[in-house]
Amino acid sequence: MARALECDKCNRIVENVGDLAVKVTCSYCTMMMTGLPEESKSTYKPTGRPAGWHFMNEFVDKDGNVFHRGKEQPKLFGTLKSTKVDAKKKIKRRTKNEILIARAAEKKVALKKAVKKQKDFINHNFGG
Ligand SMILES: [Zn+2]
């Protein structure tokens, strides 16, 4: 059964400690001691590559390295134009007000349609 123990250094509760553990160092203290792993350090470095570049069918970085789904294609190095990365591209979020206006417009259209339907109905039955 997993137990919880206090970290030996900062007294933070560490859960899922092995049964045989008498002393435990929490992940924070471990990280402080060992420093960040190289891998996670590198993710903080700007690579100039867009998020999710390694999911792209084809991505060419600014140096001309070609990647197919994140896998380097050394044979294609320098043969293709680098993929343009639009860092400024942002998902445009509508403001609450814009959403309300859009909704009102939709309702208006629906109402117009309903009115026309009703008119048609009346005309059909009583008109002309
Ligand atoms: Zn700790």
Tab-separated table of N, CA, C and O and ligand atoms in Angstrom:
chain	number	residue	atom	x	y	z
A	1	MET	N	0.838	-1.205	0.000
A	1	MET	CA	0.000	0.000	0.000
A	1	MET	C	0.866	1.246	0.000
A	1	MET	O	1.883	1.294	0.696
A	2	ALA	N	0.477	2.219	-0.733
A	2	ALA	CA	1.262	3.457	-0.806
A	2	ALA	C	1.050	4.293	0.447
A	2	ALA	O	-0.044	4.335	1.003
A	3	ARG	N	2.108	4.920	0.873
A	3	ARG	CA	2.016	5.763	2.055
A	3	ARG	C	2.394	7.191	1.676
A	3	ARG	O	2.886	7.469	0.607
A	4	ALA	N	2.173	8.069	2.611
A	4	ALA	CA	2.622	9.445	2.431
A	4	ALA	C	3.649	9.754	3.506
A	4	ALA	O	3.484	9.351	4.660
A	5	LEU	N	4.707	10.419	3.131
A	5	LEU	CA	5.757	10.786	4.079
A	5	LEU	C	6.091	12.259	3.903
A	5	LEU	O	5.894	12.823	2.840
A	6	GLU	N	6.641	12.843	4.962
A	6	GLU	CA	7.081	14.228	4.843
A	6	GLU	C	8.462	14.253	4.207
A	6	GLU	O	9.315	13.438	4.536
A	7	CYS	N	8.642	15.228	3.336
A	7	CYS	CA	9.944	15.389	2.710
A	7	CYS	C	10.990	15.668	3.790
A	7	CYS	O	10.767	16.450	4.714
A	8	ASP	N	12.124	15.028	3.647
A	8	ASP	CA	13.213	15.141	4.605
A	8	ASP	C	13.753	16.569	4.675
A	8	ASP	O	14.291	16.990	5.692
A	9	LYS	N	13.601	17.309	3.600
A	9	LYS	CA	14.194	18.636	3.540
A	9	LYS	C	13.199	19.770	3.793
A	9	LYS	O	13.499	20.719	4.501
A	10	CYS	N	12.019	19.674	3.215
A	10	CYS	CA	11.110	20.812	3.333
A	10	CYS	C	9.789	20.445	4.011
A	10	CYS	O	8.901	21.280	4.135
A	11	ASN	N	9.649	19.201	4.442
A	11	ASN	CA	8.450	18.740	5.135
A	11	ASN	C	7.187	18.760	4.293
A	11	ASN	O	6.079	18.668	4.822
A	12	ARG	N	7.353	18.886	3.003
A	12	ARG	CA	6.214	18.783	2.107
A	12	ARG	C	5.739	17.331	2.121
A	12	ARG	O	6.555	16.413	2.205
A	13	ILE	N	4.441	17.133	2.087
A	13	ILE	CA	3.927	15.762	2.088
A	13	ILE	C	4.158	15.128	0.712
A	13	ILE	O	3.773	15.694	-0.308
A	14	VAL	N	4.828	14.011	0.739
A	14	VAL	CA	5.060	13.282	-0.499
A	14	VAL	C	4.201	12.032	-0.471
A	14	VAL	O	4.316	11.214	0.437
A	15	GLU	N	3.321	11.911	-1.465
A	15	GLU	CA	2.422	10.763	-1.472
A	15	GLU	C	2.982	9.631	-2.310
A	15	GLU	O	3.928	9.801	-3.061
A	16	ASN	N	2.385	8.493	-2.153
A	16	ASN	CA	2.795	7.281	-2.878
A	16	ASN	C	4.255	6.929	-2.636
A	16	ASN	O	5.028	6.688	-3.554
A	17	VAL	N	4.624	6.953	-1.386
A	17	VAL	CA	5.978	6.560	-1.020
A	17	VAL	C	6.007	5.041	-0.884
A	17	VAL	O	5.077	4.434	-0.362
A	18	GLY	N	7.067	4.455	-1.319
A	18	GLY	CA	7.196	2.998	-1.215
A	18	GLY	C	7.197	2.546	0.236
A	18	GLY	O	7.570	3.306	1.138
A	19	ASP	N	6.762	1.331	0.459
A	19	ASP	CA	6.634	0.808	1.814
A	19	ASP	C	7.943	0.804	2.588
A	19	ASP	O	7.960	0.962	3.804
A	20	LEU	N	9.044	0.607	1.895
A	20	LEU	CA	10.328	0.471	2.555
A	20	LEU	C	11.021	1.805	2.797
A	20	LEU	O	12.022	1.873	3.501
A	21	ALA	N	10.482	2.878	2.263
A	21	ALA	CA	11.131	4.176	2.397
A	21	ALA	C	10.989	4.701	3.821
A	21	ALA	O	9.923	4.624	4.424
A	22	VAL	N	12.094	5.171	4.371
A	22	VAL	CA	12.046	5.791	5.689
A	22	VAL	C	12.262	7.293	5.561
A	22	VAL	O	11.807	8.070	6.375
A	23	LYS	N	12.957	7.648	4.509
A	23	LYS	CA	13.254	9.048	4.263
A	23	LYS	C	12.855	9.338	2.826
A	23	LYS	O	13.067	8.508	1.943
A	24	VAL	N	12.279	10.481	2.632
A	24	VAL	CA	11.895	10.797	1.259
A	24	VAL	C	12.230	12.258	0.960
A	24	VAL	O	12.171	13.112	1.838
A	25	THR	N	12.637	12.487	-0.262
A	25	THR	CA	12.897	13.855	-0.713
A	25	THR	C	11.889	14.158	-1.804
A	25	THR	O	11.759	13.383	-2.748
A	26	CYS	N	11.153	15.239	-1.632
A	26	CYS	CA	10.103	15.545	-2.599
A	26	CYS	C	10.707	15.948	-3.938
A	26	CYS	O	11.889	16.243	-4.051
A	27	SER	N	9.856	15.986	-4.939
A	27	SER	CA	10.345	16.260	-6.291
A	27	SER	C	10.947	17.660	-6.405
A	27	SER	O	11.859	17.889	-7.179
A	28	TYR	N	10.413	18.580	-5.616
A	28	TYR	CA	10.933	19.951	-5.673
A	28	TYR	C	12.382	19.996	-5.187
A	28	TYR	O	13.243	20.592	-5.819
A	29	CYS	N	12.593	19.334	-4.016
A	29	CYS	CA	13.938	19.334	-3.462
A	29	CYS	C	14.899	18.557	-4.356
A	29	CYS	O	16.046	18.936	-4.523
A	30	THR	N	14.399	17.477	-4.939
A	30	THR	CA	15.228	16.689	-5.850
A	30	THR	C	15.655	17.554	-7.029
A	30	THR	O	16.800	17.549	-7.456
A	31	MET	N	14.689	18.342	-7.507
A	31	MET	CA	14.953	19.193	-8.648
A	31	MET	C	15.973	20.269	-8.288
A	31	MET	O	16.864	20.584	-9.057
A	32	MET	N	15.825	20.807	-7.060
A	32	MET	CA	16.755	21.839	-6.602
A	32	MET	C	18.179	21.289	-6.540
A	32	MET	O	19.139	21.978	-6.822
A	33	MET	N	18.274	20.022	-6.119
A	33	MET	CA	19.595	19.418	-5.954
A	33	MET	C	20.228	19.063	-7.288
A	33	MET	O	21.407	19.281	-7.501
A	34	THR	N	19.416	18.511	-8.162
A	34	THR	CA	19.986	18.014	-9.405
A	34	THR	C	19.919	19.032	-10.526
A	34	THR	O	20.583	18.902	-11.535
A	35	GLY	N	19.132	20.071	-10.337
A	35	GLY	CA	18.928	21.017	-11.416
A	35	GLY	C	17.922	20.437	-12.385
A	35	GLY	O	17.578	19.265	-12.309
A	36	LEU	N	17.463	21.278	-13.268
A	36	LEU	CA	16.473	20.807	-14.229
A	36	LEU	C	17.101	19.805	-15.184
A	36	LEU	O	18.249	19.959	-15.570
A	37	PRO	N	16.369	18.792	-15.520
A	37	PRO	CA	16.906	17.854	-16.509
A	37	PRO	C	17.152	18.569	-17.838
A	37	PRO	O	16.421	19.497	-18.189
A	38	GLU	N	18.161	18.138	-18.532
A	38	GLU	CA	18.555	18.801	-19.788
A	38	GLU	C	17.375	18.955	-20.738
A	38	GLU	O	17.216	19.965	-21.387
A	39	GLU	N	16.560	17.925	-20.780
A	39	GLU	CA	15.470	17.924	-21.741
A	39	GLU	C	14.491	19.068	-21.506
A	39	GLU	O	14.128	19.778	-22.417
A	40	SER	N	14.102	19.228	-20.236
A	40	SER	CA	13.118	20.266	-19.969
A	40	SER	C	13.745	21.656	-20.061
A	40	SER	O	13.069	22.630	-20.321
A	41	LYS	N	15.056	21.709	-19.847
A	41	LYS	CA	15.745	22.983	-20.036
A	41	LYS	C	15.623	23.421	-21.487
A	41	LYS	O	15.350	24.561	-21.780
A	42	SER	N	15.830	22.461	-22.365
A	42	SER	CA	15.863	22.798	-23.779
A	42	SER	C	14.509	23.259	-24.283
A	42	SER	O	14.428	24.001	-25.241
A	43	THR	N	13.437	22.820	-23.622
A	43	THR	CA	12.130	23.233	-24.098
A	43	THR	C	11.884	24.722	-23.839
A	43	THR	O	11.019	25.306	-24.454
A	44	TYR	N	12.641	25.277	-22.937
A	44	TYR	CA	12.461	26.698	-22.653
A	44	TYR	C	13.230	27.574	-23.630
A	44	TYR	O	13.021	28.757	-23.708
A	45	LYS	N	14.161	26.978	-24.338
A	45	LYS	CA	14.912	27.736	-25.333
A	45	LYS	C	14.052	27.961	-26.553
A	45	LYS	O	13.457	27.021	-27.073
A	46	PRO	N	13.991	29.171	-27.027
A	46	PRO	CA	13.226	29.389	-28.255
A	46	PRO	C	13.946	28.763	-29.431
A	46	PRO	O	15.125	29.024	-29.658
A	47	THR	N	13.271	27.899	-30.129
A	47	THR	CA	13.889	27.200	-31.247
A	47	THR	C	13.521	27.842	-32.571
A	47	THR	O	14.098	27.540	-33.594
A	48	GLY	N	12.527	28.735	-32.505
A	48	GLY	CA	12.029	29.314	-33.747
A	48	GLY	C	11.077	28.376	-34.457
A	48	GLY	O	10.589	28.672	-35.517
A	49	ARG	N	10.856	27.240	-33.824
A	49	ARG	CA	9.914	26.292	-34.413
A	49	ARG	C	8.551	26.468	-33.760
A	49	ARG	O	8.477	26.690	-32.562
A	50	PRO	N	7.517	26.327	-34.530
A	50	PRO	CA	6.186	26.515	-33.950
A	50	PRO	C	5.810	25.342	-33.067
A	50	PRO	O	6.349	24.246	-33.219
A	51	ALA	N	4.915	25.577	-32.168
A	51	ALA	CA	4.412	24.497	-31.332
A	51	ALA	C	3.800	23.441	-32.237
A	51	ALA	O	3.080	23.755	-33.170
A	52	GLY	N	4.135	22.205	-31.956
A	52	GLY	CA	3.555	21.120	-32.735
A	52	GLY	C	4.224	20.893	-34.079
A	52	GLY	O	3.696	20.187	-34.919
A	53	TRP	N	5.434	21.500	-34.273
A	53	TRP	CA	6.116	21.347	-35.566
A	53	TRP	C	6.393	19.888	-35.878
A	53	TRP	O	6.381	19.479	-37.015
A	54	HIS	N	6.627	19.101	-34.823
A	54	HIS	CA	6.967	17.702	-35.074
A	54	HIS	C	5.746	16.852	-35.424
A	54	HIS	O	5.877	15.671	-35.682
A	55	PHE	N	4.574	17.482	-35.420
A	55	PHE	CA	3.383	16.770	-35.890
A	55	PHE	C	3.078	17.115	-37.340
A	55	PHE	O	2.181	16.565	-37.940
A	56	MET	N	3.835	18.073	-37.856
A	56	MET	CA	3.583	18.493	-39.233
A	56	MET	C	4.122	17.458	-40.209
A	56	MET	O	5.167	16.860	-39.976
A	57	ASN	N	3.383	17.268	-41.285
A	57	ASN	CA	3.849	16.332	-42.307
A	57	ASN	C	5.232	16.719	-42.791
A	57	ASN	O	6.086	15.880	-42.991
A	58	GLU	N	5.420	18.015	-42.959
A	58	GLU	CA	6.726	18.483	-43.377
A	58	GLU	C	7.020	19.805	-42.703
A	58	GLU	O	6.207	20.712	-42.711
A	59	PHE	N	8.159	19.863	-42.088
A	59	PHE	CA	8.577	21.105	-41.470
A	59	PHE	C	10.039	21.354	-41.811
A	59	PHE	O	10.881	20.476	-41.672
A	60	VAL	N	10.332	22.565	-42.292
A	60	VAL	CA	11.702	22.930	-42.619
A	60	VAL	C	12.098	24.080	-41.712
A	60	VAL	O	11.451	25.127	-41.704
A	61	ASP	N	13.120	23.885	-40.914
A	61	ASP	CA	13.512	24.965	-40.013
A	61	ASP	C	14.367	25.991	-40.744
A	61	ASP	O	14.696	25.832	-41.914
A	62	LYS	N	14.710	27.063	-40.011
A	62	LYS	CA	15.361	28.180	-40.672
A	62	LYS	C	16.752	27.826	-41.201
A	62	LYS	O	17.293	28.514	-42.059
A	63	ASP	N	17.319	26.743	-40.696
A	63	ASP	CA	18.632	26.317	-41.168
A	63	ASP	C	18.559	25.371	-42.358
A	63	ASP	O	19.575	24.960	-42.898
A	64	GLY	N	17.326	25.018	-42.717
A	64	GLY	CA	17.164	24.128	-43.859
A	64	GLY	C	17.043	22.663	-43.499
A	64	GLY	O	17.026	21.798	-44.372
A	65	ASN	N	16.971	22.377	-42.201
A	65	ASN	CA	16.740	20.987	-41.786
A	65	ASN	C	15.308	20.610	-42.106
A	65	ASN	O	14.385	21.346	-41.781
A	66	VAL	N	15.154	19.480	-42.751
A	66	VAL	CA	13.813	19.044	-43.147
A	66	VAL	C	13.350	17.933	-42.201
A	66	VAL	O	14.092	17.002	-41.910
A	67	PHE	N	12.135	18.094	-41.737
A	67	PHE	CA	11.551	17.082	-40.854
A	67	PHE	C	10.230	16.616	-41.421
A	67	PHE	O	9.423	17.416	-41.874
A	68	HIS	N	10.044	15.328	-41.414
A	68	HIS	CA	8.736	14.764	-41.751
A	68	HIS	C	8.159	14.194	-40.474
A	68	HIS	O	8.695	13.246	-39.920
A	69	ARG	N	7.085	14.793	-40.028
A	69	ARG	CA	6.463	14.407	-38.747
A	69	ARG	C	7.495	14.331	-37.635
A	69	ARG	O	7.534	13.379	-36.863
A	70	GLY	N	8.360	15.332	-37.596
A	70	GLY	CA	9.337	15.414	-36.514
A	70	GLY	C	10.592	14.600	-36.733
A	70	GLY	O	11.519	14.664	-35.942
A	71	LYS	N	10.625	13.829	-37.804
A	71	LYS	CA	11.789	12.996	-38.070
A	71	LYS	C	12.670	13.699	-39.088
A	71	LYS	O	12.210	14.081	-40.162
A	72	GLU	N	13.932	13.864	-38.720
A	72	GLU	CA	14.834	14.583	-39.597
A	72	GLU	C	15.078	13.808	-40.884
A	72	GLU	O	15.233	12.587	-40.873
A	73	GLN	N	15.076	14.539	-41.974
A	73	GLN	CA	15.327	13.941	-43.286
A	73	GLN	C	16.622	14.545	-43.825
A	73	GLN	O	16.605	15.515	-44.575
A	74	PRO	N	17.765	13.956	-43.445
A	74	PRO	CA	19.052	14.563	-43.818
A	74	PRO	C	19.251	14.671	-45.325
A	74	PRO	O	19.916	15.594	-45.793
A	75	LYS	N	18.672	13.770	-46.069
A	75	LYS	CA	18.832	13.803	-47.531
A	75	LYS	C	18.192	15.044	-48.142
A	75	LYS	O	18.588	15.487	-49.205
A	76	LEU	N	17.177	15.547	-47.458
A	76	LEU	CA	16.453	16.707	-47.990
A	76	LEU	C	17.008	18.025	-47.462
A	76	LEU	O	16.520	19.091	-47.819
A	77	PHE	N	18.047	17.936	-46.630
A	77	PHE	CA	18.598	19.143	-46.017
A	77	PHE	C	18.961	20.179	-47.081
A	77	PHE	O	19.647	19.882	-48.055
A	78	GLY	N	18.450	21.377	-46.871
A	78	GLY	CA	18.800	22.478	-47.763
A	78	GLY	C	18.080	22.466	-49.098
A	78	GLY	O	18.330	23.323	-49.936
A	79	THR	N	17.210	21.500	-49.308
A	79	THR	CA	16.536	21.428	-50.603
A	79	THR	C	15.205	22.162	-50.602
A	79	THR	O	14.627	22.387	-51.655
A	80	LEU	N	14.739	22.516	-49.424
A	80	LEU	CA	13.415	23.128	-49.346
A	80	LEU	C	13.470	24.471	-48.632
A	80	LEU	O	14.379	24.746	-47.849
A	81	LYS	N	12.489	25.272	-48.939
A	81	LYS	CA	12.372	26.560	-48.265
A	81	LYS	C	11.907	26.353	-46.837
A	81	LYS	O	11.070	25.486	-46.587
A	82	SER	N	12.430	27.149	-45.949
A	82	SER	CA	12.030	26.979	-44.554
A	82	SER	C	10.559	27.326	-44.379
A	82	SER	O	10.022	28.213	-45.038
A	83	THR	N	9.935	26.575	-43.519
A	83	THR	CA	8.520	26.787	-43.240
A	83	THR	C	8.347	28.110	-42.515
A	83	THR	O	9.040	28.387	-41.540
A	84	LYS	N	7.459	28.913	-43.026
A	84	LYS	CA	7.235	30.210	-42.391
A	84	LYS	C	6.470	30.029	-41.092
A	84	LYS	O	5.461	29.343	-41.054
A	85	VAL	N	6.998	30.641	-40.073
A	85	VAL	CA	6.345	30.554	-38.778
A	85	VAL	C	5.791	31.924	-38.445
A	85	VAL	O	6.523	32.878	-38.307
A	86	ASP	N	4.520	31.976	-38.357
A	86	ASP	CA	3.867	33.234	-38.019
A	86	ASP	C	3.627	33.278	-36.519
A	86	ASP	O	2.639	32.783	-36.015
A	87	ALA	N	4.587	33.863	-35.834
A	87	ALA	CA	4.512	33.888	-34.372
A	87	ALA	C	3.376	34.777	-33.887
A	87	ALA	O	2.902	34.628	-32.771
A	88	LYS	N	2.981	35.714	-34.749
A	88	LYS	CA	1.948	36.657	-34.308
A	88	LYS	C	0.550	36.072	-34.452
A	88	LYS	O	-0.414	36.637	-33.970
A	89	LYS	N	0.478	34.953	-35.155
A	89	LYS	CA	-0.828	34.356	-35.403
A	89	LYS	C	-1.483	33.966	-34.077
A	89	LYS	O	-0.928	33.233	-33.282
A	90	LYS	N	-2.641	34.476	-33.884
A	90	LYS	CA	-3.355	34.183	-32.648
A	90	LYS	C	-4.770	33.783	-32.992
A	90	LYS	O	-5.347	34.266	-33.955
A	91	ILE	N	-5.294	32.908	-32.175
A	91	ILE	CA	-6.695	32.556	-32.363
A	91	ILE	C	-7.511	33.757	-31.911
A	91	ILE	O	-7.377	34.220	-30.781
A	92	LYS	N	-8.316	34.256	-32.830
A	92	LYS	CA	-9.098	35.432	-32.484
A	92	LYS	C	-10.257	35.018	-31.587
A	92	LYS	O	-11.079	34.189	-31.957
A	93	ARG	N	-10.254	35.577	-30.422
A	93	ARG	CA	-11.335	35.272	-29.501
A	93	ARG	C	-12.366	36.376	-29.567
A	93	ARG	O	-12.031	37.549	-29.538
A	94	ARG	N	-13.604	35.964	-29.634
A	94	ARG	CA	-14.670	36.967	-29.655
A	94	ARG	C	-14.940	37.434	-28.240
A	94	ARG	O	-14.907	36.654	-27.304
A	95	THR	N	-15.215	38.703	-28.125
A	95	THR	CA	-15.570	39.212	-26.807
A	95	THR	C	-17.002	38.795	-26.510
A	95	THR	O	-17.746	38.393	-27.397
A	96	LYS	N	-17.381	38.905	-25.261
A	96	LYS	CA	-18.732	38.536	-24.848
A	96	LYS	C	-19.771	39.321	-25.639
A	96	LYS	O	-20.790	38.806	-26.071
A	97	ASN	N	-19.452	40.591	-25.814
A	97	ASN	CA	-20.357	41.477	-26.531
A	97	ASN	C	-20.528	41.040	-27.982
A	97	ASN	O	-21.642	40.990	-28.505
A	98	GLU	N	-19.406	40.679	-28.609
A	98	GLU	CA	-19.459	40.237	-29.999
A	98	GLU	C	-20.291	38.961	-30.139
A	98	GLU	O	-21.021	38.792	-31.109
A	99	ILE	N	-20.144	38.089	-29.146
A	99	ILE	CA	-20.910	36.847	-29.169
A	99	ILE	C	-22.395	37.157	-29.050
A	99	ILE	O	-23.227	36.603	-29.767
A	100	LEU	N	-22.740	38.088	-28.169
A	100	LEU	CA	-24.139	38.475	-27.973
A	100	LEU	C	-24.711	39.086	-29.244
A	100	LEU	O	-25.843	38.788	-29.627
A	101	ILE	N	-23.925	39.943	-29.896
A	101	ILE	CA	-24.383	40.578	-31.130
A	101	ILE	C	-24.608	39.520	-32.201
A	101	ILE	O	-25.626	39.521	-32.899
A	102	ALA	N	-23.683	38.581	-32.294
A	102	ALA	CA	-23.800	37.510	-33.284
A	102	ALA	C	-25.044	36.671	-33.020
A	102	ALA	O	-25.767	36.298	-33.942
A	103	ARG	N	-25.288	36.416	-31.744
A	103	ARG	CA	-26.458	35.624	-31.359
A	103	ARG	C	-27.745	36.355	-31.695
A	103	ARG	O	-28.695	35.755	-32.184
A	104	ALA	N	-27.753	37.667	-31.412
A	104	ALA	CA	-28.931	38.475	-31.697
A	104	ALA	C	-29.209	38.486	-33.190
A	104	ALA	O	-30.361	38.395	-33.620
A	105	ALA	N	-28.145	38.578	-33.992
A	105	ALA	CA	-28.297	38.582	-35.442
A	105	ALA	C	-28.880	37.253	-35.910
A	105	ALA	O	-29.754	37.220	-36.784
A	106	GLU	N	-28.405	36.174	-35.312
A	106	GLU	CA	-28.922	34.855	-35.669
A	106	GLU	C	-30.403	34.755	-35.347
A	106	GLU	O	-31.187	34.232	-36.124
A	107	LYS	N	-30.756	35.269	-34.198
A	107	LYS	CA	-32.154	35.225	-33.767
A	107	LYS	C	-33.028	36.031	-34.708
A	107	LYS	O	-34.141	35.633	-35.028
A	108	LYS	N	-32.496	37.174	-35.132
A	108	LYS	CA	-33.229	38.048	-36.041
A	108	LYS	C	-33.545	37.301	-37.330
A	108	LYS	O	-34.651	37.358	-37.840
A	109	VAL	N	-32.527	36.633	-37.846
A	109	VAL	CA	-32.693	35.873	-39.084
A	109	VAL	C	-33.736	34.779	-38.882
A	109	VAL	O	-34.623	34.591	-39.717
A	110	ALA	N	-33.640	34.089	-37.752
A	110	ALA	CA	-34.578	33.012	-37.464
A	110	ALA	C	-35.993	33.552	-37.359
A	110	ALA	O	-36.944	32.947	-37.842
A	111	LEU	N	-36.103	34.723	-36.741
A	111	LEU	CA	-37.407	35.355	-36.565
A	111	LEU	C	-37.984	35.752	-37.912
A	111	LEU	O	-39.162	35.526	-38.201
A	112	LYS	N	-37.149	36.333	-38.760
A	112	LYS	CA	-37.577	36.741	-40.089
A	112	LYS	C	-38.112	35.545	-40.858
A	112	LYS	O	-39.136	35.617	-41.532
A	113	LYS	N	-37.371	34.454	-40.756
A	113	LYS	CA	-37.765	33.227	-41.445
A	113	LYS	C	-39.114	32.745	-40.930
A	113	LYS	O	-39.982	32.338	-41.704
A	114	ALA	N	-39.284	32.826	-39.604
A	114	ALA	CA	-40.524	32.372	-38.988
A	114	ALA	C	-41.693	33.233	-39.444
A	114	ALA	O	-42.775	32.720	-39.742
A	115	VAL	N	-41.443	34.533	-39.500
A	115	VAL	CA	-42.490	35.458	-39.923
A	115	VAL	C	-42.874	35.187	-41.372
A	115	VAL	O	-44.057	35.134	-41.725
A	116	LYS	N	-41.863	34.974	-42.201
A	116	LYS	CA	-42.116	34.719	-43.618
A	116	LYS	C	-42.920	33.428	-43.779
A	116	LYS	O	-43.870	33.366	-44.563
A	117	LYS	N	-42.568	32.450	-42.995
A	117	LYS	CA	-43.260	31.170	-43.036
A	117	LYS	C	-44.746	31.361	-42.697
A	117	LYS	O	-45.625	30.823	-43.358
A	118	GLN	N	-44.934	32.164	-41.658
A	118	GLN	CA	-46.295	32.415	-41.205
A	118	GLN	C	-47.090	33.153	-42.280
A	118	GLN	O	-48.248	32.833	-42.557
A	119	LYS	N	-46.407	34.152	-42.891
A	119	LYS	CA	-47.063	34.928	-43.945
A	119	LYS	C	-47.447	34.025	-45.103
A	119	LYS	O	-48.547	34.107	-45.649
A	120	ASP	N	-46.504	33.179	-45.478
A	120	ASP	CA	-46.763	32.242	-46.570
A	120	ASP	C	-47.969	31.375	-46.251
A	120	ASP	O	-48.813	31.111	-47.100
A	121	PHE	N	-48.014	30.961	-45.005
A	121	PHE	CA	-49.090	30.099	-44.553
A	121	PHE	C	-50.433	30.814	-44.674
A	121	PHE	O	-51.408	30.276	-45.208
A	122	ILE	N	-50.408	32.084	-44.190
A	122	ILE	CA	-51.645	32.866	-44.241
A	122	ILE	C	-52.047	33.116	-45.694
A	122	ILE	O	-53.208	32.935	-46.068
A	123	ASN	N	-51.058	33.528	-46.506
A	123	ASN	CA	-51.346	33.803	-47.903
A	123	ASN	C	-51.907	32.577	-48.615
A	123	ASN	O	-52.784	32.681	-49.444
A	124	HIS	N	-51.367	31.468	-48.241
A	124	HIS	CA	-51.773	30.227	-48.892
A	124	HIS	C	-53.220	29.901	-48.566
A	124	HIS	O	-53.988	29.429	-49.413
A	125	ASN	N	-53.574	30.179	-47.330
A	125	ASN	CA	-54.905	29.795	-46.880
A	125	ASN	C	-55.982	30.838	-47.136
A	125	ASN	O	-57.078	30.504	-47.528
A	126	PHE	N	-55.555	32.100	-46.883
A	126	PHE	CA	-56.592	33.144	-46.980
A	126	PHE	C	-56.335	34.149	-48.078
A	126	PHE	O	-57.228	34.924	-48.392
A	127	GLY	N	-55.129	34.140	-48.589
A	127	GLY	CA	-54.743	35.188	-49.527
A	127	GLY	C	-55.331	34.993	-50.891
A	127	GLY	O	-55.966	33.974	-51.187
A	128	GLY	N	-55.067	36.033	-51.699
A	128	GLY	CA	-55.369	36.141	-53.094
A	128	GLY	C	-56.653	35.611	-53.541
A	128	GLY	O	-57.032	35.206	-54.531
B	1	ZN	ZN	11.108	18.856	-0.234
